[in-house]
Coordinates of C-alpha atoms in Angstrom, one line a residue:
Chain D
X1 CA -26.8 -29.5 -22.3
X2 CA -24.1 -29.8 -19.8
X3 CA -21.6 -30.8 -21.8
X4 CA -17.9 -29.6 -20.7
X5 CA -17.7 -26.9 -23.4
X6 CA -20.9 -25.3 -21.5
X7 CA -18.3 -25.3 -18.3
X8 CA -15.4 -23.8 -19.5
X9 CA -17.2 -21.3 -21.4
X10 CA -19.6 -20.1 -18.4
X11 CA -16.0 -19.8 -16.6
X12 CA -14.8 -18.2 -18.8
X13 CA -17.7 -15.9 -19.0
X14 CA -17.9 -15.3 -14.5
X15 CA -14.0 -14.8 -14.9
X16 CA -14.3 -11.9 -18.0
X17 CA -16.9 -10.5 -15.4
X18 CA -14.8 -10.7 -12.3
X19 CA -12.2 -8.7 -14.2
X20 CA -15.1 -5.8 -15.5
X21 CA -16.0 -5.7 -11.6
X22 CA -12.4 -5.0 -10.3
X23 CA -11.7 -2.5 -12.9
X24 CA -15.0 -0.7 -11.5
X25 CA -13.8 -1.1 -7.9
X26 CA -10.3 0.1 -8.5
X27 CA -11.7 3.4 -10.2
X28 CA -14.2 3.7 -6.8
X29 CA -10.7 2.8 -4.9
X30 CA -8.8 5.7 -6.9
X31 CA -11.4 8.2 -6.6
X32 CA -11.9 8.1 -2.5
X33 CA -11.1 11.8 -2.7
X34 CA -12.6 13.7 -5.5
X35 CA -15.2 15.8 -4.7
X36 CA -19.3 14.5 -6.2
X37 CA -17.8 11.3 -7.6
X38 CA -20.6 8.7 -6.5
X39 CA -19.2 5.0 -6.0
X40 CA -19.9 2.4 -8.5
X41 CA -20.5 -1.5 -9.3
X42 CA -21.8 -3.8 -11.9
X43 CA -24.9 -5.4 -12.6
X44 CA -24.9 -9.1 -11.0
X45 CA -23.6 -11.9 -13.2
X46 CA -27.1 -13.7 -13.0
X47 CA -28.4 -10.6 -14.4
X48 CA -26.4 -10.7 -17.7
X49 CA -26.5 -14.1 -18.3
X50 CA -29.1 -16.8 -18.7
X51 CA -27.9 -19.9 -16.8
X52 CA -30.2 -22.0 -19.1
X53 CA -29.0 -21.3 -22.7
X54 CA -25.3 -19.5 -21.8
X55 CA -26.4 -16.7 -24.1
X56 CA -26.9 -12.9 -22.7
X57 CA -30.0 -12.8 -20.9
X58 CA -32.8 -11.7 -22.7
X59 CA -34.0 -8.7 -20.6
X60 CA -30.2 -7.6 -19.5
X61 CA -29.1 -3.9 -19.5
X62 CA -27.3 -2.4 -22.7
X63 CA -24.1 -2.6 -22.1
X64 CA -23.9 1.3 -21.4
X65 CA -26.0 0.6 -18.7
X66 CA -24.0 -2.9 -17.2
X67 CA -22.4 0.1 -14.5
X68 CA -24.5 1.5 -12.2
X69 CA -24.1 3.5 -9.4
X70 CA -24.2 2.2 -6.0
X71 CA -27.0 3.6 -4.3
X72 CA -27.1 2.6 -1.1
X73 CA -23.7 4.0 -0.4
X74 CA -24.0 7.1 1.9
X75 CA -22.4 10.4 1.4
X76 CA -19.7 12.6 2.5
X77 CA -19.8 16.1 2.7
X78 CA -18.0 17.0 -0.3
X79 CA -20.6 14.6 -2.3
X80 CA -18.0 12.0 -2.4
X81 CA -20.1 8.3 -1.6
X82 CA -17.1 5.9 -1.8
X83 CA -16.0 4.1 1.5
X84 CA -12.3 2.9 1.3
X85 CA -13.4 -0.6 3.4
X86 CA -16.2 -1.4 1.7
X87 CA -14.6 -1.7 -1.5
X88 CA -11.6 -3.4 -0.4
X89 CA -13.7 -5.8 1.3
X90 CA -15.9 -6.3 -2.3
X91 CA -12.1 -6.8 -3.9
X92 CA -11.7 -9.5 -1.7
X93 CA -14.7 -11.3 -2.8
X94 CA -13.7 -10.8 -6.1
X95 CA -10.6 -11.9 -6.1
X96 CA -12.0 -15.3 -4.3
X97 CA -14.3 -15.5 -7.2
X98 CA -12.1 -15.1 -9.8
X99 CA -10.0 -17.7 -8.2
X100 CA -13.1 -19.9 -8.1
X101 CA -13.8 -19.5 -12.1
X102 CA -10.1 -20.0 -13.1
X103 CA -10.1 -23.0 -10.9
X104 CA -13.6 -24.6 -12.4
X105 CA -12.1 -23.8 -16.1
X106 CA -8.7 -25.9 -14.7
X107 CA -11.0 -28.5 -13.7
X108 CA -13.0 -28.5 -16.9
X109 CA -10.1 -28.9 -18.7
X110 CA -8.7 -31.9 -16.7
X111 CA -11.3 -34.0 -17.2
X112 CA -11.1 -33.0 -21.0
X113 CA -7.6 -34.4 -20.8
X114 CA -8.8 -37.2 -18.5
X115 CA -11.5 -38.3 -21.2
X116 CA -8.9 -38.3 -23.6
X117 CA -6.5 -40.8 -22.0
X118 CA -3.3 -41.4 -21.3
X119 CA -1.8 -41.2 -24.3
X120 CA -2.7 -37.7 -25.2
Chain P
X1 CA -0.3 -3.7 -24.7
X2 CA -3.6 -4.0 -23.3
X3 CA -4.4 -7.0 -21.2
X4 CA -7.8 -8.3 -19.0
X5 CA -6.7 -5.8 -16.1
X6 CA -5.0 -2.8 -17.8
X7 CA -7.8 -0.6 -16.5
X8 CA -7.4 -2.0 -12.8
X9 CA -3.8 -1.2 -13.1
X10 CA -4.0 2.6 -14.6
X11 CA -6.6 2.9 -12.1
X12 CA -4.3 1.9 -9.0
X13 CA -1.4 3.8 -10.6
X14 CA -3.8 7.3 -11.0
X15 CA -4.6 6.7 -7.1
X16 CA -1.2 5.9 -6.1
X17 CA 0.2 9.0 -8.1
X18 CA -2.6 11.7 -6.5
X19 CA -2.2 10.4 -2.6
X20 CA 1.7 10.2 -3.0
X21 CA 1.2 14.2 -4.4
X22 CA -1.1 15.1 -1.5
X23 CA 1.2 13.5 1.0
X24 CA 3.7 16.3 -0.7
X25 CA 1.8 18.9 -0.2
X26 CA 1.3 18.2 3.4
X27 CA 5.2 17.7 4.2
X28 CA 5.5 20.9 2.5
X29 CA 2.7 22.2 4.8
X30 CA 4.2 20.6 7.8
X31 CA 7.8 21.5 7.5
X32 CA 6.8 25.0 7.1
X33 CA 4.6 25.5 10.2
X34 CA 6.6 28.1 12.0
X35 CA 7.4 30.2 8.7
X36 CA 6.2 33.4 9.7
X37 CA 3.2 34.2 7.1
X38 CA 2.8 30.9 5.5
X39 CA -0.4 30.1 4.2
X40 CA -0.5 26.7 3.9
X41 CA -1.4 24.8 0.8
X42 CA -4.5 23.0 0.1
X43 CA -5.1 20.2 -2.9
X44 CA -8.0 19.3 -5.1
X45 CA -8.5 16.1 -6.9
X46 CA -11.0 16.0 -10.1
X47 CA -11.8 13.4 -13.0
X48 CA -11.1 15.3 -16.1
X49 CA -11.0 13.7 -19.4
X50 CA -7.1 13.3 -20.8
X51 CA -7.4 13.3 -24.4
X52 CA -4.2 11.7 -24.9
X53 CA -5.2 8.8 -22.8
X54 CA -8.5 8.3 -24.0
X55 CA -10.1 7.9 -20.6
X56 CA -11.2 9.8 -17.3
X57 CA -8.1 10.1 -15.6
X58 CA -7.8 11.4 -11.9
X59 CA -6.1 14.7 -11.9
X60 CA -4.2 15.5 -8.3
X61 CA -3.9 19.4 -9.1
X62 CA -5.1 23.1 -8.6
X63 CA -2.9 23.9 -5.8
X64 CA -4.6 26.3 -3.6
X65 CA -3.8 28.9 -1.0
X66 CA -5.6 28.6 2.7
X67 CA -5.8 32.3 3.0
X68 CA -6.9 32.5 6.3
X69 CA -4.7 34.3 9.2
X70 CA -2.2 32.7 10.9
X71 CA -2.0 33.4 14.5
X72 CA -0.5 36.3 16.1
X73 CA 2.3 36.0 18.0
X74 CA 3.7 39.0 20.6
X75 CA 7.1 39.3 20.0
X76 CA 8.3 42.8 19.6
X77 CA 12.1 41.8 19.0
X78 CA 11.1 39.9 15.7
X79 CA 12.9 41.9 12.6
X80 CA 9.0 40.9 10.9
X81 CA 7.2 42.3 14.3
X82 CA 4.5 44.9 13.0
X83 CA 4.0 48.6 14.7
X84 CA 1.8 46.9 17.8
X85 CA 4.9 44.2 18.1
X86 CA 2.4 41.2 16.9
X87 CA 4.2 38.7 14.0
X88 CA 2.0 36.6 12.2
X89 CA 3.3 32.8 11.8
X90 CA 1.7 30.4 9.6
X91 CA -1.5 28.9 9.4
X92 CA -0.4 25.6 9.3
X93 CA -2.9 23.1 12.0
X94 CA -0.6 20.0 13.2
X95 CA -3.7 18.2 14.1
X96 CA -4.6 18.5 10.6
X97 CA -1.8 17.8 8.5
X98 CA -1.0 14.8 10.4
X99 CA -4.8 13.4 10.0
X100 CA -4.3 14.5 6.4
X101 CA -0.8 12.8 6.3
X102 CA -2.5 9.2 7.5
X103 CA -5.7 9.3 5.3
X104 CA -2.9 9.8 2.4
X105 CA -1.0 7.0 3.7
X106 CA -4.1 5.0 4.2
X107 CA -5.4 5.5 0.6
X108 CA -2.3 4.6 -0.9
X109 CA -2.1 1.5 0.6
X110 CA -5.6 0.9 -0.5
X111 CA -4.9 1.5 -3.9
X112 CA -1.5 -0.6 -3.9
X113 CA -3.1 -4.0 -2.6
X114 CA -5.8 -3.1 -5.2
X115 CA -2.8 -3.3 -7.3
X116 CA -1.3 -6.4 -6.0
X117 CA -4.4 -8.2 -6.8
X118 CA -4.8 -7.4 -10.4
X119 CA -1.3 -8.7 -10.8
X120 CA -2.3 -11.9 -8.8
X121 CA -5.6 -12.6 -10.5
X122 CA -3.7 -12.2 -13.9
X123 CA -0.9 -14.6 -12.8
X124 CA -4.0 -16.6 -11.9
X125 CA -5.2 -17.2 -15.4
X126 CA -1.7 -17.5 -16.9
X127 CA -1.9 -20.3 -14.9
X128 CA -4.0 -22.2 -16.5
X129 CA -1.9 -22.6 -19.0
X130 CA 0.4 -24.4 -17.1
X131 CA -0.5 -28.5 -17.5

């Protein structure tokens, strides 16, 4: 089962997610200011995905429902709930793991090239 | 042409565009604070859905009036004085346009490094294209 093919593509897959989560955090990041807009963030990878078969996980939320808002985020007066260091500090962990998947999909596909010797 | 982080990007630029407005409406605010009867100006932000765009967008807009009083000043040589000799000056608040003035500054920061890192995690998979 853990062939390099089931590597690159659960990269791949943490990478694609990575991305979804700092789109979410740069609309949070744009909206510090407008009035009732409640702060956002996605569903945890190991929530979407089964680990075991690389397939969406069976009991995963719709994808209408992969966004949810982030409860325990408190509010301002004018209803606003986003807090301008808390989601810079979130895009710095994202940006660390997106760095992390493109580098295990670079690995992956090194020791593909490695397998294949020299000449190739 | 769409890529992995358009949306990060339009996002960043939407922010950048409504704190770079505000921080024009509180120079404007600032550099008339002894106009006698200012009112000074007051912003609000919104998500409305642009058609055009296809997405929520955040709108910077709906400039306001603060229409409270400004404070009265004695001066009975003033060619604005009223019958009593009082002239009202603006109702501009330093304090408060400069607090404004940083929270603008600070949120457009915020929203450029969440800028710069789209464009750095993009160059990061371009990379692995590279042998």
């Amino acid at each position: 089962m853990y062939t390099n093919t089931y590597l690159l593509k659960l990269s791949s897959n943490m990478a694609a997610h990575q991305t979804a989560r700092h789109n979410i955090v740069a609309n949070n990041i744009a909206n510090v200011n407008t009035p009732d807009y409640k702060a956002k963030d996605i569903v945890p990878f190991s929530k979407i995905y089964n680990v075991q078969t690389l397939s969406p996980s069976l009991n995963r939320p719709s994808p209408d429902r992969l966004v949810v808002e982030d409860r325990t985020a408190s509010e301002k007066p004018n209803g606003n709930s986003v807090s301008i260091e808390e989601q810079m500090v979130l895009s710095a962990q994202i940006q660390n793991d997106h760095a992390l998947a493109v580098s295990i999909y670079k690995k992956g596909m090194s020791m593909m090239r490695m397998t294949l010797g020299k000449n190739l | 042409m769409e890529f992995a982080f358009t949306n990060s990007i339009q996002h960043a630029s939407d922010g950048m565009k409504a704190q770079s407005y505000r921080m024009r409406i509180v120079s404007e605010n600032l550099s008339n604070a002894d106009t006698p009867g200012y009112k000074r100006k007051q912003l609000q932000f919104a998500q409305v859905y642009d058609t055009q765009a296809g997405r929520q967008v955040l709108k910077a807009g709906n400039v306001s009036l603060d229409r409270r009083e400004g404070e009265r000043v004695f001066d009975p040589g003033h060619p604005l004085a009223n019958a009593d000799g009082y002239v009202e000056m603006s109702n501009v608040n330093m304090m408060l346009e400069l607090a404004d003035a940083q929270q603008a500054s600070r949120s457009y920061e915020a929203n450029l490094s969440t800028f710069k890192q789209a464009i750095e995690m993009y160059q990061g998979l371009i990379d692995v294209l590279r042998r």
